[in-house]
CSV table of C-alpha atoms in Angstrom, one decimal:
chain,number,residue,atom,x,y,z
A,1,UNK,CA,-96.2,29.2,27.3
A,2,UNK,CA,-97.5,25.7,27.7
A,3,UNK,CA,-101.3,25.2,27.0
A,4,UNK,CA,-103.4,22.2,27.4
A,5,UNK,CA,-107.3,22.4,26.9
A,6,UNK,CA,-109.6,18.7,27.9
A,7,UNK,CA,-113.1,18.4,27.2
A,8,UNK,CA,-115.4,16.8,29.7
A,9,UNK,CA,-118.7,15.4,29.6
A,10,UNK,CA,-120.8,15.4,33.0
A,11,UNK,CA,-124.0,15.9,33.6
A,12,UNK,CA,-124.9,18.7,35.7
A,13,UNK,CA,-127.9,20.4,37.6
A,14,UNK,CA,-129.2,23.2,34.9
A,15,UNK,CA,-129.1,26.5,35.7
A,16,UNK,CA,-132.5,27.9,34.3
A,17,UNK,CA,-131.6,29.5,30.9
A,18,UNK,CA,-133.4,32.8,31.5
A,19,UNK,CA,-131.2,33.4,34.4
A,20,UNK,CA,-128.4,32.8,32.5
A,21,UNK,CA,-129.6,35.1,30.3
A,22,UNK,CA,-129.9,37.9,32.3
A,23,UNK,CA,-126.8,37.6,33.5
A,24,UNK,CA,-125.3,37.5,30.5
A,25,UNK,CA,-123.6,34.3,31.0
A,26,UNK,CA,-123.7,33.2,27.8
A,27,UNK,CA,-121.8,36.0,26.3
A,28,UNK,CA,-119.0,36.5,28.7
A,29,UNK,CA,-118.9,32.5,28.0
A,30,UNK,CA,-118.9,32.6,24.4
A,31,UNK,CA,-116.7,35.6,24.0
A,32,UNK,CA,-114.3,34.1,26.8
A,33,UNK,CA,-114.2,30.5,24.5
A,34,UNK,CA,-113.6,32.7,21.1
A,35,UNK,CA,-110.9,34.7,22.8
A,36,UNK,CA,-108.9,31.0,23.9
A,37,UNK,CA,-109.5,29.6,20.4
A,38,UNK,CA,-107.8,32.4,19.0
A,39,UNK,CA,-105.1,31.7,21.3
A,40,UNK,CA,-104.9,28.4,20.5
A,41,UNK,CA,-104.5,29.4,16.9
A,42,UNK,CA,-102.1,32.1,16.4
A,43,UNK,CA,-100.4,31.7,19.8
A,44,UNK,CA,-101.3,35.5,20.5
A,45,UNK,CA,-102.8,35.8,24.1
A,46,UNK,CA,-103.5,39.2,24.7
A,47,UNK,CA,-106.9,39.8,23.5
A,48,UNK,CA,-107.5,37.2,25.8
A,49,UNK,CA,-105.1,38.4,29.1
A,50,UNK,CA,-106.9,42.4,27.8
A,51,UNK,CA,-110.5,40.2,28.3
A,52,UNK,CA,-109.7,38.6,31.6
A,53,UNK,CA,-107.8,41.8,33.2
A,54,UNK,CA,-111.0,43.8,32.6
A,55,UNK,CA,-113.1,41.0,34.8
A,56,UNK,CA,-109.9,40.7,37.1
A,57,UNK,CA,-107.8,43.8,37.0
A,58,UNK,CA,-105.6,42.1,39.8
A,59,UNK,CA,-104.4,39.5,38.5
A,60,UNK,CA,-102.5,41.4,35.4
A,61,UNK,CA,-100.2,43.8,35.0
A,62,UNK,CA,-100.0,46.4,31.7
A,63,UNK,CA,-96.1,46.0,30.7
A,64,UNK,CA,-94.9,48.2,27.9
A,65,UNK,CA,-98.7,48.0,26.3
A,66,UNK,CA,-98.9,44.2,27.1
A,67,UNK,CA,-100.8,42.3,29.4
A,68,UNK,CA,-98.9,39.9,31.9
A,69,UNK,CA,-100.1,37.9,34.9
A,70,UNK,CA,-99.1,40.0,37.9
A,71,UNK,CA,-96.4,37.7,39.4
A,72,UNK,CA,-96.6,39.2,42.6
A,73,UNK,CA,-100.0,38.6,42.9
A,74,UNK,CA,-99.9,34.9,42.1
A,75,UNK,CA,-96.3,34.8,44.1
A,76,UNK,CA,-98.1,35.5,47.0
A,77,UNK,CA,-101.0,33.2,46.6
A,78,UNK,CA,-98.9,30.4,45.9
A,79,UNK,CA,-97.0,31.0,48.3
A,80,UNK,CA,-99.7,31.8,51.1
A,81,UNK,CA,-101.2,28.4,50.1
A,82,UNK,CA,-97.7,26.7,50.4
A,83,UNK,CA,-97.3,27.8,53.9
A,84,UNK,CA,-100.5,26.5,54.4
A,85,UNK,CA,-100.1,23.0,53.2
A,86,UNK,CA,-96.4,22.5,54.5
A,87,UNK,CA,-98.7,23.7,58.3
A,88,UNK,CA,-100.6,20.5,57.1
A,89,UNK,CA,-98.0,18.7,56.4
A,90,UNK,CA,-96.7,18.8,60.0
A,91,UNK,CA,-100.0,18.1,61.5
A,92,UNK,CA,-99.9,14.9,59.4
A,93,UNK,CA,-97.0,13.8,59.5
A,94,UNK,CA,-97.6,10.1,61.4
A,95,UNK,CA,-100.0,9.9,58.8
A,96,UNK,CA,-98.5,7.9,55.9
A,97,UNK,CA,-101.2,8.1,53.0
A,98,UNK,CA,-101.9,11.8,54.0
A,99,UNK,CA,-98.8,13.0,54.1
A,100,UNK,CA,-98.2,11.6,50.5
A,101,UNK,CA,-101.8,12.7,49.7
A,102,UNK,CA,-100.6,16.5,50.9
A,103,UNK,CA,-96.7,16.5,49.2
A,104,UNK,CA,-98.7,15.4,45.8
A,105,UNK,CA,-100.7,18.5,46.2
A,106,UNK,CA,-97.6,20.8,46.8
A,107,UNK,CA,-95.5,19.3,43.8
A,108,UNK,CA,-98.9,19.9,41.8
A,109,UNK,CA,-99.3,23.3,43.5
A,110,UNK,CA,-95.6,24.2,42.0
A,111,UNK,CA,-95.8,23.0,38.6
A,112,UNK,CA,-98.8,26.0,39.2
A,113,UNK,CA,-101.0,26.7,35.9
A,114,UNK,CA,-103.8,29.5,35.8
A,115,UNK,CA,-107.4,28.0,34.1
A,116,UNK,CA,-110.1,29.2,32.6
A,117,UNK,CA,-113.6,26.7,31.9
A,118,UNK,CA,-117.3,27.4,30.2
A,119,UNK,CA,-119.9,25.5,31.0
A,120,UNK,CA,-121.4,24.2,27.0
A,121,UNK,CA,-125.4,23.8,26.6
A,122,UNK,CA,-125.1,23.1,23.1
A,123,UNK,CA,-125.3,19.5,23.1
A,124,UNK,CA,-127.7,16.4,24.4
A,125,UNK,CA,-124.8,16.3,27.6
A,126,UNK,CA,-124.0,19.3,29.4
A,127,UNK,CA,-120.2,19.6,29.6
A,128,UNK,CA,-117.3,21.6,30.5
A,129,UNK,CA,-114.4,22.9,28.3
A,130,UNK,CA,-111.2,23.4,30.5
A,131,UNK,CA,-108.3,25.7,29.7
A,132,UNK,CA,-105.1,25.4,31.8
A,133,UNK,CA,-101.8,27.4,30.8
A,134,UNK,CA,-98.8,28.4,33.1
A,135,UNK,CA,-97.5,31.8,32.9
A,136,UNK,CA,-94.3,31.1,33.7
A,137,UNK,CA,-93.6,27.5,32.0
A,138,UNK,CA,-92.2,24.9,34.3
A,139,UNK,CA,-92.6,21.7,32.6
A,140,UNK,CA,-90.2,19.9,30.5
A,141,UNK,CA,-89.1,20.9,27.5
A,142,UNK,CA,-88.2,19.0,24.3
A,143,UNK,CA,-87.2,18.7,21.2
A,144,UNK,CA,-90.4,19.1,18.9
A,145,UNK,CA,-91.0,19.0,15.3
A,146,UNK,CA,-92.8,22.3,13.8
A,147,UNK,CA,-95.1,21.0,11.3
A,148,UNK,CA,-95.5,24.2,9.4
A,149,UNK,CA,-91.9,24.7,8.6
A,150,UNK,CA,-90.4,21.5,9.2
A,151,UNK,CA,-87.8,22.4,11.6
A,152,UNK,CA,-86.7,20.9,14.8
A,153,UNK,CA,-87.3,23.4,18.3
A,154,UNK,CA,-87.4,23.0,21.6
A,155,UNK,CA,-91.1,23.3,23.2
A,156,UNK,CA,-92.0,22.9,26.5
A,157,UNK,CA,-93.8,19.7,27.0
A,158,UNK,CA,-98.0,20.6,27.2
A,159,UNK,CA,-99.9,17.4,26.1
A,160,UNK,CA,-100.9,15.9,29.4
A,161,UNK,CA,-100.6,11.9,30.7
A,162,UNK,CA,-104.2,10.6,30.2
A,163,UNK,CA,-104.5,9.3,33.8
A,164,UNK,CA,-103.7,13.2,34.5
A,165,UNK,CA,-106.8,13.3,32.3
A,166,UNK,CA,-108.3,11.1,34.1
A,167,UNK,CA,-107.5,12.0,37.8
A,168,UNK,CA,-108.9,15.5,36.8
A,169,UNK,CA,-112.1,14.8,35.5
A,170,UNK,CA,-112.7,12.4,38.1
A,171,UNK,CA,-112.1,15.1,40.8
A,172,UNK,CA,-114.4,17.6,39.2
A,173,UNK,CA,-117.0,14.7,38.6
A,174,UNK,CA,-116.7,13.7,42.3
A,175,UNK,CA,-116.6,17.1,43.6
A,176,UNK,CA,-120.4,18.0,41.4
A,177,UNK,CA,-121.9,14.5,42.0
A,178,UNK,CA,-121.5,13.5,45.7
A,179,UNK,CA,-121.1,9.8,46.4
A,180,UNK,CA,-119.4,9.9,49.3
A,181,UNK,CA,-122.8,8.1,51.4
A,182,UNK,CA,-123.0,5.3,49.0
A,183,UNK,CA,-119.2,4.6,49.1
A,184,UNK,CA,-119.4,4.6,52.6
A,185,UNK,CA,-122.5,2.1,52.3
A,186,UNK,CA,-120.3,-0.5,50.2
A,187,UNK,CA,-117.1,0.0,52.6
A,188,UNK,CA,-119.0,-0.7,55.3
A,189,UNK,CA,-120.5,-3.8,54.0
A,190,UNK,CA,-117.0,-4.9,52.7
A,191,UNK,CA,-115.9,-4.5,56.3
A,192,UNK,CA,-118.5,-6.0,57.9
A,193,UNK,CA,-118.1,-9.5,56.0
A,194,UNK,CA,-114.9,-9.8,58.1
A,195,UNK,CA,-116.3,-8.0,61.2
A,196,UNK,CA,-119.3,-10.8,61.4
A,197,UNK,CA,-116.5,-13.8,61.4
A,198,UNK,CA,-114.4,-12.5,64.3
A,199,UNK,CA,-117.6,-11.2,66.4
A,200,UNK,CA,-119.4,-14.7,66.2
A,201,UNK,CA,-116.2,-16.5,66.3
A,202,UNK,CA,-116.8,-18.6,63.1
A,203,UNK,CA,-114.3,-21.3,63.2
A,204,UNK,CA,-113.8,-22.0,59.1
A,205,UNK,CA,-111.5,-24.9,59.7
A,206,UNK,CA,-114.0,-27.1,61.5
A,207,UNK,CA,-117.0,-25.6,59.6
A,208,UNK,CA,-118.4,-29.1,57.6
A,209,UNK,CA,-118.6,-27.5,54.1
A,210,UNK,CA,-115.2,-25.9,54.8
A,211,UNK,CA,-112.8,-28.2,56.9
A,212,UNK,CA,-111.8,-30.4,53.8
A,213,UNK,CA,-111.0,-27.4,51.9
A,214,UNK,CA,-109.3,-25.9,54.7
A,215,UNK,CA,-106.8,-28.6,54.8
A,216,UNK,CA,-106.1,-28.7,51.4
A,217,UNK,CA,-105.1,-24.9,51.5
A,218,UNK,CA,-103.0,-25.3,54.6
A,219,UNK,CA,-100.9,-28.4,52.7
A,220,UNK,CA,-100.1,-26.4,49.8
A,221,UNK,CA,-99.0,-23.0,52.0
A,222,UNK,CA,-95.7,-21.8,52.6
A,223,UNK,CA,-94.4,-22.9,55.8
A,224,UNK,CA,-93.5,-19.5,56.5
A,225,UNK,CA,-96.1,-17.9,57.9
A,226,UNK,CA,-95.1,-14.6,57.6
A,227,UNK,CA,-96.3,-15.5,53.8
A,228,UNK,CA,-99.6,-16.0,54.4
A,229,UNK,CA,-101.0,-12.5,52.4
A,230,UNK,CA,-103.7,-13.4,50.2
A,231,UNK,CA,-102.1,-11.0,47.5
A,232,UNK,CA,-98.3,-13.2,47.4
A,233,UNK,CA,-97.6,-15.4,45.0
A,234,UNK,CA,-96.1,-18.2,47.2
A,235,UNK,CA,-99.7,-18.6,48.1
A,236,UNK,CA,-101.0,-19.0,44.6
A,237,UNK,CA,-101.6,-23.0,44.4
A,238,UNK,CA,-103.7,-22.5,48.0
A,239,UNK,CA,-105.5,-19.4,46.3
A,240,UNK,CA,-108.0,-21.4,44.9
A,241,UNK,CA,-109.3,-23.3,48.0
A,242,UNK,CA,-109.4,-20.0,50.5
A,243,UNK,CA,-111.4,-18.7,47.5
A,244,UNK,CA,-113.7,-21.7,47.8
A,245,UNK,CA,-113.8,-21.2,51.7
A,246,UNK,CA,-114.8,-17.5,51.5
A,247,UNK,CA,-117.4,-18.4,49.2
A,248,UNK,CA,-118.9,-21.2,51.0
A,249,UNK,CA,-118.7,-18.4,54.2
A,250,UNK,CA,-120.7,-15.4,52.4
A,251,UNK,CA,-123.0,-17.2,50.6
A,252,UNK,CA,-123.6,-19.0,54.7
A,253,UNK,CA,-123.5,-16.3,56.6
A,254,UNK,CA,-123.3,-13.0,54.5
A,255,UNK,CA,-126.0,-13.9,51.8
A,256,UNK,CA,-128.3,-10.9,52.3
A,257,UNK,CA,-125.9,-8.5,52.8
A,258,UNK,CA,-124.3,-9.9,49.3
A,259,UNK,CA,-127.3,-9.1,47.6
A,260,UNK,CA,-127.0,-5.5,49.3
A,261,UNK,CA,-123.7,-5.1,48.1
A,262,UNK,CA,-123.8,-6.1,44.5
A,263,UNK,CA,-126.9,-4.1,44.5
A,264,UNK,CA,-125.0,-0.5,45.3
A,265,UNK,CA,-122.2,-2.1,43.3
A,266,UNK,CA,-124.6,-1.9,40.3
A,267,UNK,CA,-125.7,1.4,41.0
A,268,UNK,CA,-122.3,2.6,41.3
A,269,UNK,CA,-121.1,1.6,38.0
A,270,UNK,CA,-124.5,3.0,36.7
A,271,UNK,CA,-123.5,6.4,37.9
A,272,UNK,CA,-119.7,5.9,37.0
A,273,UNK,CA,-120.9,5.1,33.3
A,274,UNK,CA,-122.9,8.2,33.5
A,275,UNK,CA,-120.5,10.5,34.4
A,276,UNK,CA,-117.2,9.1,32.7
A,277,UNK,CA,-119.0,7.4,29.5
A,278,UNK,CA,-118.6,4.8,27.7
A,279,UNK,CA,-114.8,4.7,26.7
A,280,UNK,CA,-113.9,4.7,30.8
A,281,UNK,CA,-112.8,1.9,33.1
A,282,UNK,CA,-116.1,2.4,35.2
A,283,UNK,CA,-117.1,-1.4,34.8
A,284,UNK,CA,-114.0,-2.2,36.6
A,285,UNK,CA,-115.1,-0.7,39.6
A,286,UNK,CA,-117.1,-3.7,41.1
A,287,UNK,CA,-115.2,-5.8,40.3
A,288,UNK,CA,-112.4,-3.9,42.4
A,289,UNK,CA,-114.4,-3.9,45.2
A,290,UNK,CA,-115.3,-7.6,45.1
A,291,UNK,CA,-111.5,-8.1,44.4
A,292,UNK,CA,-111.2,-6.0,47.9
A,293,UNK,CA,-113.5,-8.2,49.7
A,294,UNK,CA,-111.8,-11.6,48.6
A,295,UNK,CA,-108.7,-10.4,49.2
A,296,UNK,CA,-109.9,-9.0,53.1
A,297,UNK,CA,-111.5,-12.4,53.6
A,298,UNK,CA,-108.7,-14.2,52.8
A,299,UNK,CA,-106.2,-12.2,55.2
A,300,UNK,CA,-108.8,-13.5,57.9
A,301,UNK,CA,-109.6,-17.0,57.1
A,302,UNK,CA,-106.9,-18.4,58.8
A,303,UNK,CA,-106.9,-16.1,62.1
């Protein structure tokens, strides 16, 4: 049986303690958390499974005195949820980044694992402790060392990729904190740099500040034009001058909204160092987006 537990810091909304209380939270929490930690430890799950079947009769079944997960119980979730998806599937077919979105979710969904989580109040940051093992193990398995008697076995592989990690608390984090209106905010205003150019009909090329610097990119493109993609490298010695040019045309035409921008930008990365902490990549998350804007620029300048 493969087991993997994460710990992850984000601040949440705090349920009123007395409430908690009274519905004696904290105990079926606390209990719950020794119960996995024993696990853990000795690798004997069923005072846990014996815990969690009283809660959830349905999910276990009582085999010769032991608890197991009811397979036909999970069977036919997974497999209910699998009809669903590949139902899905076909309605998205045409669609290239959902379809890929939905078949990630189906491999996930049969490499299946059962979890467990309790909310933790005992430190300055509210946080979550996450338990995930599969009944049946699917992943990997390997030859592993046992440190305790020096001999080689094979063990199925549990420790987890840390952008797994990563991807995972990110869902949860996005899923408690909503940011999906200030996203759209910075999207929008990403977009709207390039929408402005082609509504006015802003001719860069004969603009005064631009034109000279226009026709130094153009010498040193690739006379294929089919090359012109701000993100190839046979454009790398004109990179410099459309970067000039774009620039010239936001800080010209696109100055307020700029100010807007790196504004939300800001606030994003506030909340992104917040909810991740300090040892994430949430300062590289404006710099993304301005990365995004150059680059959408760019693939316009010359239309």
């Amino acid at each position: 049986m493969s087991m993997c537990m994460i710990r992850m810091v984000i601040r949440l909304n705090t349920t009123p303690h007395e409430a908690l209380k009274a519905l004696n939270v904290y105990a079926v929490n606390a209990n719950r958390q020794e119960l996995i930690q024993y696990g853990i430890r000795t690798n004997d799950w069923q005072p846990y499974y014996a815990f969690e079947a009283q809660k959830t009769p349905a999910y276990f079944d009582l085999v010769d005195g032991k608890y197991e997960y009811n397979k036909t119980f999970w069977g036919n979730q997974i497999e209910n949820t699998l009809k669903n998806m590949k139902e899905k599937l076909a309605d998205n077919w045409g669609n290239e980044e959902k379809r890929a979105e939905i078949e990630a979710d189906m491999k996930a969904l049969m490499d299946s694992a059962v979890w467990s989580a309790a909310i933790h109040y005992n430190t300055d940051n509210l946080h979550v402790h996450i338990a995930t093992v599969e009944p049946i193990p699917t992943r990997v398995k390997k030859w592993t060392k046992n440190l305790e008697t020096g001999k080689w076995e094979v063990q199925v592989r549990a420790k987890r990729k840390q952008g797994s990690l990563d991807k995972m608390k990110s869902k949860v984090a996005n899923l408690i904190m909503d940011r999906t209106k200030e996203r759209n905010l910075v999207t929008d205003l990403i977009r709207g740099s390039v929408n402005l150019k082609k509504e006015k009909g802003i001719d860069l090329s004969t603009h005064r500040q631009t034109k000279k610097l226009f026709r130094k990119a153009l010498q040193r493109l690739p006379s294929d034009r089919s090359q012109w993609r701000y993100g190839y490298q046979s454009i790398d010695e004109a990179r410099m001058y459309i970067d000039q040019i774009v620039d010239i045309y936001l800080d010209r035409y696109y100055k307020n909204e700029m100010k807007d921008l790196h504004r939300l930008l800001d606030e994003e990365v506030e909340v992104m160092r917040e909810k991740y902490g300090e040892g994430s990549k949430y300062q590289n998350y404006k710099q993304t987006k301005l990365d995004d804007l150059k680059k959408r620029m760019g693939k316009c300048g010359f239309n």
